Amino acid sequence: MTTLTDLTDLGLRWDAYGQSGLSGPLLRLADDLDLALRRLAARWDAVEEQPPATLPAAAVTSHLRAFPHQATFAIGLEPTDVNLGEFADGPVVDPAGSVVLTRTGPVTTVLTPAACFHVYAQRRSAQLAEAAYVTTRSTCFRREEHYEPLQRQWSFAMREVVCLGTPAEAASFLTETRALADDFSRFIDLPLDWSPATDPFFRPHRQPGFLLQRVQPVKHEAAYGALALASANRHHEHFGSTFGISRDGVPASTACVAFGLERWLYALVDRHGTDPGGWPDLVTAAEKAVAR
């Protein structure tokens, strides 16, 4: 069992509010892991994109209705001298560590909950003549009831590979990308087990998305033990319709495979030990998986 002390010795800086920092061997492992995942994305000649930290709230209203308990909002103080003065002259932070807010300005943005949302938002009204493949990495934010180092965090790094195309193109993408992930995990001796999954909806039995996931296998997770390291998600025409993205004159079908980088770090250390000399060559393993 990998302990917090083990991870700290390898370069983890843990914040009990659910955030981590990396240095030393863990940071080098994280860099190698992200490069390896980009090698897997190269199977699709996926375009690399770097998104901003936030999304317009208006672009993710359905997500906010489904997951309000996980949302993190970007807010600022109402920028009047009186209001700013009241804040500056007040306690600012209370003894429990909470900011003592005065009046806030309009809240129009959300800290990114999933990296792929940027891909769809940036292609609003696009008319695709062929399938589009994109890979992107984002720091994502999801509130949780409790946090564990590298395993369950408020903020974490997510690398995604996304397909926008026809239903057949989206389905083929998921099949092949899952196979790539399986080959990669086998080459690095990290056993994964895929199984159907559902998202943690708020009031799930009132959510159409939850019912869809129960009826149709549109979401699968790859787990190392009980820890989900990756997910494969088929959205059908949901995002194509929401953002007006078309393929061959009809709403595009989309699919994505997402990798939680911190969870992979935990699994790698747990599987291969705390000596970096015993860690697998991730980039070479990814190149072997793509070459198969």
mmCIF file with all atom_site columns, C-alpha atoms in Angstrom, residues 93-266:
data_model
loop_
_atom_site.group_PDB
_atom_site.id
_atom_site.type_symbol
_atom_site.label_atom_id
_atom_site.label_alt_id
_atom_site.label_comp_id
_atom_site.label_asym_id
_atom_site.label_entity_id
_atom_site.label_seq_id
_atom_site.pdbx_PDB_ins_code
_atom_site.Cartn_x
_atom_site.Cartn_y
_atom_site.Cartn_z
_atom_site.occupancy
_atom_site.B_iso_or_equiv
_atom_site.pdbx_formal_charge
_atom_site.auth_seq_id
_atom_site.auth_comp_id
_atom_site.auth_asym_id
_atom_site.auth_atom_id
_atom_site.pdbx_PDB_model_num
ATOM 1   C CA . VAL A 1 93  ? -10.418 35.739 6.221   1.00 0.00 ? 93  VAL A CA 1
ATOM 2   C CA . ASP A 1 94  ? -12.201 34.338 9.277   1.00 0.00 ? 94  ASP A CA 1
ATOM 3   C CA . PRO A 1 95  ? -10.555 32.105 11.921  1.00 0.00 ? 95  PRO A CA 1
ATOM 4   C CA . ALA A 1 96  ? -11.714 28.988 10.059  1.00 0.00 ? 96  ALA A CA 1
ATOM 5   C CA . GLY A 1 97  ? -9.866  30.119 6.937   1.00 0.00 ? 97  GLY A CA 1
ATOM 6   C CA . SER A 1 98  ? -12.937 31.120 4.909   1.00 0.00 ? 98  SER A CA 1
ATOM 7   C CA . VAL A 1 99  ? -12.935 34.369 2.933   1.00 0.00 ? 99  VAL A CA 1
ATOM 8   C CA . VAL A 1 100 ? -15.405 36.913 4.339   1.00 0.00 ? 100 VAL A CA 1
ATOM 9   C CA . LEU A 1 101 ? -16.950 38.114 1.103   1.00 0.00 ? 101 LEU A CA 1
ATOM 10  C CA . THR A 1 102 ? -18.723 41.359 0.576   1.00 0.00 ? 102 THR A CA 1
ATOM 11  C CA . ARG A 1 103 ? -20.856 41.807 -2.544  1.00 0.00 ? 103 ARG A CA 1
ATOM 12  C CA . THR A 1 104 ? -19.743 39.735 -5.526  1.00 0.00 ? 104 THR A CA 1
ATOM 13  C CA . GLY A 1 105 ? -19.966 40.606 -9.198  1.00 0.00 ? 105 GLY A CA 1
ATOM 14  C CA . PRO A 1 106 ? -21.902 38.519 -11.731 1.00 0.00 ? 106 PRO A CA 1
ATOM 15  C CA . VAL A 1 107 ? -20.699 34.918 -11.905 1.00 0.00 ? 107 VAL A CA 1
ATOM 16  C CA . THR A 1 108 ? -20.330 34.108 -15.608 1.00 0.00 ? 108 THR A CA 1
ATOM 17  C CA . THR A 1 109 ? -17.605 31.457 -15.709 1.00 0.00 ? 109 THR A CA 1
ATOM 18  C CA . VAL A 1 110 ? -17.018 27.975 -14.336 1.00 0.00 ? 110 VAL A CA 1
ATOM 19  C CA . LEU A 1 111 ? -13.667 26.390 -13.610 1.00 0.00 ? 111 LEU A CA 1
ATOM 20  C CA . THR A 1 112 ? -13.267 23.555 -16.099 1.00 0.00 ? 112 THR A CA 1
ATOM 21  C CA . PRO A 1 113 ? -15.022 20.343 -14.969 1.00 0.00 ? 113 PRO A CA 1
ATOM 22  C CA . ALA A 1 114 ? -13.905 18.221 -17.953 1.00 0.00 ? 114 ALA A CA 1
ATOM 23  C CA . ALA A 1 115 ? -11.288 18.948 -20.603 1.00 0.00 ? 115 ALA A CA 1
ATOM 24  C CA . CYS A 1 116 ? -13.434 17.924 -23.578 1.00 0.00 ? 116 CYS A CA 1
ATOM 25  C CA . PHE A 1 117 ? -16.011 20.692 -23.025 1.00 0.00 ? 117 PHE A CA 1
ATOM 26  C CA . HIS A 1 118 ? -13.559 23.181 -24.502 1.00 0.00 ? 118 HIS A CA 1
ATOM 27  C CA . VAL A 1 119 ? -13.281 21.112 -27.682 1.00 0.00 ? 119 VAL A CA 1
ATOM 28  C CA . TYR A 1 120 ? -17.023 21.331 -28.324 1.00 0.00 ? 120 TYR A CA 1
ATOM 29  C CA . ALA A 1 121 ? -17.391 24.962 -27.269 1.00 0.00 ? 121 ALA A CA 1
ATOM 30  C CA . GLN A 1 122 ? -14.577 26.049 -29.602 1.00 0.00 ? 122 GLN A CA 1
ATOM 31  C CA . ARG A 1 123 ? -16.284 24.314 -32.534 1.00 0.00 ? 123 ARG A CA 1
ATOM 32  C CA . ARG A 1 124 ? -19.701 25.852 -32.100 1.00 0.00 ? 124 ARG A CA 1
ATOM 33  C CA . SER A 1 125 ? -21.573 25.878 -35.456 1.00 0.00 ? 125 SER A CA 1
ATOM 34  C CA . ALA A 1 126 ? -18.741 24.005 -37.208 1.00 0.00 ? 126 ALA A CA 1
ATOM 35  C CA . GLN A 1 127 ? -19.591 21.946 -40.290 1.00 0.00 ? 127 GLN A CA 1
ATOM 36  C CA . LEU A 1 128 ? -17.239 18.984 -40.459 1.00 0.00 ? 128 LEU A CA 1
ATOM 37  C CA . ALA A 1 129 ? -16.415 17.441 -43.829 1.00 0.00 ? 129 ALA A CA 1
ATOM 38  C CA . GLU A 1 130 ? -14.482 14.640 -42.108 1.00 0.00 ? 130 GLU A CA 1
ATOM 39  C CA . ALA A 1 131 ? -13.984 13.291 -38.632 1.00 0.00 ? 131 ALA A CA 1
ATOM 40  C CA . ALA A 1 132 ? -12.054 15.585 -36.288 1.00 0.00 ? 132 ALA A CA 1
ATOM 41  C CA . TYR A 1 133 ? -9.694  14.237 -33.624 1.00 0.00 ? 133 TYR A CA 1
ATOM 42  C CA . VAL A 1 134 ? -8.403  16.464 -30.840 1.00 0.00 ? 134 VAL A CA 1
ATOM 43  C CA . THR A 1 135 ? -6.278  15.897 -27.761 1.00 0.00 ? 135 THR A CA 1
ATOM 44  C CA . THR A 1 136 ? -6.245  18.352 -24.915 1.00 0.00 ? 136 THR A CA 1
ATOM 45  C CA . ARG A 1 137 ? -5.067  18.605 -21.335 1.00 0.00 ? 137 ARG A CA 1
ATOM 46  C CA . SER A 1 138 ? -6.711  20.746 -18.694 1.00 0.00 ? 138 SER A CA 1
ATOM 47  C CA . THR A 1 139 ? -6.655  21.291 -14.973 1.00 0.00 ? 139 THR A CA 1
ATOM 48  C CA . CYS A 1 140 ? -10.159 20.237 -13.959 1.00 0.00 ? 140 CYS A CA 1
ATOM 49  C CA . PHE A 1 141 ? -12.134 21.042 -10.818 1.00 0.00 ? 141 PHE A CA 1
ATOM 50  C CA . ARG A 1 142 ? -14.721 18.847 -9.114  1.00 0.00 ? 142 ARG A CA 1
ATOM 51  C CA . ARG A 1 143 ? -15.874 19.232 -5.530  1.00 0.00 ? 143 ARG A CA 1
ATOM 52  C CA . GLU A 1 144 ? -15.982 15.969 -3.566  1.00 0.00 ? 144 GLU A CA 1
ATOM 53  C CA . GLU A 1 145 ? -17.126 14.914 -0.103  1.00 0.00 ? 145 GLU A CA 1
ATOM 54  C CA . HIS A 1 146 ? -13.581 13.908 0.787   1.00 0.00 ? 146 HIS A CA 1
ATOM 55  C CA . TYR A 1 147 ? -10.137 14.009 -0.809  1.00 0.00 ? 147 TYR A CA 1
ATOM 56  C CA . GLU A 1 148 ? -7.233  11.555 -1.035  1.00 0.00 ? 148 GLU A CA 1
ATOM 57  C CA . PRO A 1 149 ? -3.746  12.319 -2.374  1.00 0.00 ? 149 PRO A CA 1
ATOM 58  C CA . LEU A 1 150 ? -3.551  11.628 -6.133  1.00 0.00 ? 150 LEU A CA 1
ATOM 59  C CA . GLN A 1 151 ? -6.681  9.465  -5.966  1.00 0.00 ? 151 GLN A CA 1
ATOM 60  C CA . ARG A 1 152 ? -9.513  11.953 -5.354  1.00 0.00 ? 152 ARG A CA 1
ATOM 61  C CA . GLN A 1 153 ? -8.776  15.653 -5.724  1.00 0.00 ? 153 GLN A CA 1
ATOM 62  C CA . TRP A 1 154 ? -10.640 18.927 -6.050  1.00 0.00 ? 154 TRP A CA 1
ATOM 63  C CA . SER A 1 155 ? -8.297  19.951 -8.876  1.00 0.00 ? 155 SER A CA 1
ATOM 64  C CA . PHE A 1 156 ? -6.529  17.445 -11.097 1.00 0.00 ? 156 PHE A CA 1
ATOM 65  C CA . ALA A 1 157 ? -4.994  17.093 -14.556 1.00 0.00 ? 157 ALA A CA 1
ATOM 66  C CA . MET A 1 158 ? -7.047  15.419 -17.280 1.00 0.00 ? 158 MET A CA 1
ATOM 67  C CA . ARG A 1 159 ? -5.712  14.381 -20.692 1.00 0.00 ? 159 ARG A CA 1
ATOM 68  C CA . GLU A 1 160 ? -8.435  13.590 -23.237 1.00 0.00 ? 160 GLU A CA 1
ATOM 69  C CA . VAL A 1 161 ? -8.625  12.371 -26.793 1.00 0.00 ? 161 VAL A CA 1
ATOM 70  C CA . VAL A 1 162 ? -11.849 13.401 -28.528 1.00 0.00 ? 162 VAL A CA 1
ATOM 71  C CA . CYS A 1 163 ? -13.574 12.337 -31.748 1.00 0.00 ? 163 CYS A CA 1
ATOM 72  C CA . LEU A 1 164 ? -16.243 14.346 -33.566 1.00 0.00 ? 164 LEU A CA 1
ATOM 73  C CA . GLY A 1 165 ? -17.760 12.534 -36.540 1.00 0.00 ? 165 GLY A CA 1
ATOM 74  C CA . THR A 1 166 ? -20.427 10.133 -37.647 1.00 0.00 ? 166 THR A CA 1
ATOM 75  C CA . PRO A 1 167 ? -21.854 7.500  -35.272 1.00 0.00 ? 167 PRO A CA 1
ATOM 76  C CA . ALA A 1 168 ? -19.663 4.868  -36.941 1.00 0.00 ? 168 ALA A CA 1
ATOM 77  C CA . GLU A 1 169 ? -16.533 7.034  -36.627 1.00 0.00 ? 169 GLU A CA 1
ATOM 78  C CA . ALA A 1 170 ? -17.210 7.713  -32.939 1.00 0.00 ? 170 ALA A CA 1
ATOM 79  C CA . ALA A 1 171 ? -17.832 4.029  -32.209 1.00 0.00 ? 171 ALA A CA 1
ATOM 80  C CA . SER A 1 172 ? -14.684 2.937  -34.071 1.00 0.00 ? 172 SER A CA 1
ATOM 81  C CA . PHE A 1 173 ? -12.635 5.551  -32.240 1.00 0.00 ? 173 PHE A CA 1
ATOM 82  C CA . LEU A 1 174 ? -13.749 4.258  -28.846 1.00 0.00 ? 174 LEU A CA 1
ATOM 83  C CA . THR A 1 175 ? -13.051 0.640  -29.754 1.00 0.00 ? 175 THR A CA 1
ATOM 84  C CA . GLU A 1 176 ? -9.558  1.361  -31.050 1.00 0.00 ? 176 GLU A CA 1
ATOM 85  C CA . THR A 1 177 ? -8.601  3.809  -28.306 1.00 0.00 ? 177 THR A CA 1
ATOM 86  C CA . ARG A 1 178 ? -9.666  1.382  -25.593 1.00 0.00 ? 178 ARG A CA 1
ATOM 87  C CA . ALA A 1 179 ? -7.545  -1.285 -27.300 1.00 0.00 ? 179 ALA A CA 1
ATOM 88  C CA . LEU A 1 180 ? -4.593  1.132  -27.377 1.00 0.00 ? 180 LEU A CA 1
ATOM 89  C CA . ALA A 1 181 ? -5.021  1.843  -23.672 1.00 0.00 ? 181 ALA A CA 1
ATOM 90  C CA . ASP A 1 182 ? -5.134  -1.896 -22.981 1.00 0.00 ? 182 ASP A CA 1
ATOM 91  C CA . ASP A 1 183 ? -1.926  -2.515 -24.950 1.00 0.00 ? 183 ASP A CA 1
ATOM 92  C CA . PHE A 1 184 ? -0.220  0.410  -23.216 1.00 0.00 ? 184 PHE A CA 1
ATOM 93  C CA . SER A 1 185 ? -1.232  -0.810 -19.756 1.00 0.00 ? 185 SER A CA 1
ATOM 94  C CA . ARG A 1 186 ? -0.048  -4.329 -20.577 1.00 0.00 ? 186 ARG A CA 1
ATOM 95  C CA . PHE A 1 187 ? 3.352   -3.080 -21.762 1.00 0.00 ? 187 PHE A CA 1
ATOM 96  C CA . ILE A 1 188 ? 3.826   -1.196 -18.475 1.00 0.00 ? 188 ILE A CA 1
ATOM 97  C CA . ASP A 1 189 ? 2.475   -4.079 -16.366 1.00 0.00 ? 189 ASP A CA 1
ATOM 98  C CA . LEU A 1 190 ? -0.436  -2.107 -14.957 1.00 0.00 ? 190 LEU A CA 1
ATOM 99  C CA . PRO A 1 191 ? -3.548  -4.308 -14.967 1.00 0.00 ? 191 PRO A CA 1
ATOM 100 C CA . LEU A 1 192 ? -6.772  -2.538 -15.905 1.00 0.00 ? 192 LEU A CA 1
ATOM 101 C CA . ASP A 1 193 ? -10.332 -3.807 -15.830 1.00 0.00 ? 193 ASP A CA 1
ATOM 102 C CA . TRP A 1 194 ? -13.006 -2.111 -17.971 1.00 0.00 ? 194 TRP A CA 1
ATOM 103 C CA . SER A 1 195 ? -16.599 -2.089 -16.753 1.00 0.00 ? 195 SER A CA 1
ATOM 104 C CA . PRO A 1 196 ? -19.787 -0.049 -17.381 1.00 0.00 ? 196 PRO A CA 1
ATOM 105 C CA . ALA A 1 197 ? -20.104 3.003  -15.158 1.00 0.00 ? 197 ALA A CA 1
ATOM 106 C CA . THR A 1 198 ? -22.399 5.905  -14.332 1.00 0.00 ? 198 THR A CA 1
ATOM 107 C CA . ASP A 1 199 ? -21.520 9.490  -13.474 1.00 0.00 ? 199 ASP A CA 1
ATOM 108 C CA . PRO A 1 200 ? -22.282 10.854 -9.967  1.00 0.00 ? 200 PRO A CA 1
ATOM 109 C CA . PHE A 1 201 ? -25.399 12.823 -10.937 1.00 0.00 ? 201 PHE A CA 1
ATOM 110 C CA . PHE A 1 202 ? -27.215 15.085 -8.485  1.00 0.00 ? 202 PHE A CA 1
ATOM 111 C CA . ARG A 1 203 ? -30.654 13.551 -7.807  1.00 0.00 ? 203 ARG A CA 1
ATOM 112 C CA . PRO A 1 204 ? -29.790 10.830 -10.341 1.00 0.00 ? 204 PRO A CA 1
ATOM 113 C CA . HIS A 1 205 ? -33.262 9.396  -10.824 1.00 0.00 ? 205 HIS A CA 1
ATOM 114 C CA . ARG A 1 206 ? -34.422 12.788 -12.118 1.00 0.00 ? 206 ARG A CA 1
ATOM 115 C CA . GLN A 1 207 ? -31.588 12.998 -14.640 1.00 0.00 ? 207 GLN A CA 1
ATOM 116 C CA . PRO A 1 208 ? -32.113 11.738 -18.207 1.00 0.00 ? 208 PRO A CA 1
ATOM 117 C CA . GLY A 1 209 ? -28.351 11.248 -18.538 1.00 0.00 ? 209 GLY A CA 1
ATOM 118 C CA . PHE A 1 210 ? -28.286 8.842  -15.596 1.00 0.00 ? 210 PHE A CA 1
ATOM 119 C CA . LEU A 1 211 ? -31.151 6.828  -17.015 1.00 0.00 ? 211 LEU A CA 1
ATOM 120 C CA . LEU A 1 212 ? -29.407 6.678  -20.403 1.00 0.00 ? 212 LEU A CA 1
ATOM 121 C CA . GLN A 1 213 ? -26.207 5.403  -18.793 1.00 0.00 ? 213 GLN A CA 1
ATOM 122 C CA . ARG A 1 214 ? -28.186 2.702  -16.979 1.00 0.00 ? 214 ARG A CA 1
ATOM 123 C CA . VAL A 1 215 ? -30.016 1.581  -20.139 1.00 0.00 ? 215 VAL A CA 1
ATOM 124 C CA . GLN A 1 216 ? -27.174 1.918  -22.657 1.00 0.00 ? 216 GLN A CA 1
ATOM 125 C CA . PRO A 1 217 ? -23.458 1.214  -22.051 1.00 0.00 ? 217 PRO A CA 1
ATOM 126 C CA . VAL A 1 218 ? -22.331 4.710  -23.056 1.00 0.00 ? 218 VAL A CA 1
ATOM 127 C CA . LYS A 1 219 ? -19.705 5.048  -20.309 1.00 0.00 ? 219 LYS A CA 1
ATOM 128 C CA . HIS A 1 220 ? -17.004 2.566  -19.328 1.00 0.00 ? 220 HIS A CA 1
ATOM 129 C CA . GLU A 1 221 ? -14.207 2.999  -16.820 1.00 0.00 ? 221 GLU A CA 1
ATOM 130 C CA . ALA A 1 222 ? -10.804 1.323  -16.693 1.00 0.00 ? 222 ALA A CA 1
ATOM 131 C CA . ALA A 1 223 ? -9.935  0.588  -13.077 1.00 0.00 ? 223 ALA A CA 1
ATOM 132 C CA . TYR A 1 224 ? -6.767  -0.392 -11.284 1.00 0.00 ? 224 TYR A CA 1
ATOM 133 C CA . GLY A 1 225 ? -8.318  -2.248 -8.392  1.00 0.00 ? 225 GLY A CA 1
ATOM 134 C CA . ALA A 1 226 ? -11.091 0.070  -7.215  1.00 0.00 ? 226 ALA A CA 1
ATOM 135 C CA . LEU A 1 227 ? -9.480  3.207  -8.671  1.00 0.00 ? 227 LEU A CA 1
ATOM 136 C CA . ALA A 1 228 ? -10.765 4.402  -12.051 1.00 0.00 ? 228 ALA A CA 1
ATOM 137 C CA . LEU A 1 229 ? -7.837  5.632  -14.155 1.00 0.00 ? 229 LEU A CA 1
ATOM 138 C CA . ALA A 1 230 ? -9.604  6.288  -17.461 1.00 0.00 ? 230 ALA A CA 1
ATOM 139 C CA . SER A 1 231 ? -13.076 6.515  -18.937 1.00 0.00 ? 231 SER A CA 1
ATOM 140 C CA . ALA A 1 232 ? -14.443 5.939  -22.428 1.00 0.00 ? 232 ALA A CA 1
ATOM 141 C CA . ASN A 1 233 ? -17.557 7.953  -23.168 1.00 0.00 ? 233 ASN A CA 1
ATOM 142 C CA . ARG A 1 234 ? -19.982 7.956  -26.082 1.00 0.00 ? 234 ARG A CA 1
ATOM 143 C CA . HIS A 1 235 ? -22.198 11.039 -26.189 1.00 0.00 ? 235 HIS A CA 1
ATOM 144 C CA . HIS A 1 236 ? -24.152 10.258 -29.374 1.00 0.00 ? 236 HIS A CA 1
ATOM 145 C CA . GLU A 1 237 ? -25.429 13.605 -30.785 1.00 0.00 ? 237 GLU A CA 1
ATOM 146 C CA . HIS A 1 238 ? -25.706 15.434 -27.439 1.00 0.00 ? 238 HIS A CA 1
ATOM 147 C CA . PHE A 1 239 ? -22.780 17.818 -27.899 1.00 0.00 ? 239 PHE A CA 1
ATOM 148 C CA . GLY A 1 240 ? -23.252 18.042 -31.648 1.00 0.00 ? 240 GLY A CA 1
ATOM 149 C CA . SER A 1 241 ? -26.803 19.284 -31.104 1.00 0.00 ? 241 SER A CA 1
ATOM 150 C CA . THR A 1 242 ? -25.933 21.474 -28.115 1.00 0.00 ? 242 THR A CA 1
ATOM 151 C CA . PHE A 1 243 ? -23.158 23.335 -29.934 1.00 0.00 ? 243 PHE A CA 1
ATOM 152 C CA . GLY A 1 244 ? -24.543 23.142 -33.474 1.00 0.00 ? 244 GLY A CA 1
ATOM 153 C CA . ILE A 1 245 ? -21.652 20.967 -34.736 1.00 0.00 ? 245 ILE A CA 1
ATOM 154 C CA . SER A 1 246 ? -22.585 19.013 -37.855 1.00 0.00 ? 246 SER A CA 1
ATOM 155 C CA . ARG A 1 247 ? -21.047 16.131 -39.777 1.00 0.00 ? 247 ARG A CA 1
ATOM 156 C CA . ASP A 1 248 ? -22.478 15.371 -43.224 1.00 0.00 ? 248 ASP A CA 1
ATOM 157 C CA . GLY A 1 249 ? -25.336 17.765 -42.564 1.00 0.00 ? 249 GLY A CA 1
ATOM 158 C CA . VAL A 1 250 ? -26.554 16.199 -39.304 1.00 0.00 ? 250 VAL A CA 1
ATOM 159 C CA . PRO A 1 251 ? -25.498 16.754 -35.684 1.00 0.00 ? 251 PRO A CA 1
ATOM 160 C CA . ALA A 1 252 ? -22.077 15.263 -35.101 1.00 0.00 ? 252 ALA A CA 1
ATOM 161 C CA . SER A 1 253 ? -21.617 12.267 -32.833 1.00 0.00 ? 253 SER A CA 1
ATOM 162 C CA . THR A 1 254 ? -18.855 12.654 -30.261 1.00 0.00 ? 254 THR A CA 1
ATOM 163 C CA . ALA A 1 255 ? -16.817 10.357 -28.073 1.00 0.00 ? 255 ALA A CA 1
ATOM 164 C CA . CYS A 1 256 ? -13.881 10.834 -25.757 1.00 0.00 ? 256 CYS A CA 1
ATOM 165 C CA . VAL A 1 257 ? -11.385 8.836  -23.744 1.00 0.00 ? 257 VAL A CA 1
ATOM 166 C CA . ALA A 1 258 ? -10.188 10.628 -20.610 1.00 0.00 ? 258 ALA A CA 1
ATOM 167 C CA . PHE A 1 259 ? -7.153  9.882  -18.440 1.00 0.00 ? 259 PHE A CA 1
ATOM 168 C CA . GLY A 1 260 ? -6.759  11.214 -14.897 1.00 0.00 ? 260 GLY A CA 1
ATOM 169 C CA . LEU A 1 261 ? -3.022  11.849 -14.634 1.00 0.00 ? 261 LEU A CA 1
ATOM 170 C CA . GLU A 1 262 ? -2.703  11.947 -10.845 1.00 0.00 ? 262 GLU A CA 1
ATOM 171 C CA . ARG A 1 263 ? -4.531  8.630  -10.516 1.00 0.00 ? 263 ARG A CA 1
ATOM 172 C CA . TRP A 1 264 ? -2.168  7.047  -13.020 1.00 0.00 ? 264 TRP A CA 1
ATOM 173 C CA . LEU A 1 265 ? 0.766   8.324  -10.952 1.00 0.00 ? 265 LEU A CA 1
ATOM 174 C CA . TYR A 1 266 ? -0.653  6.714  -7.840  1.00 0.00 ? 266 TYR A CA 1
#
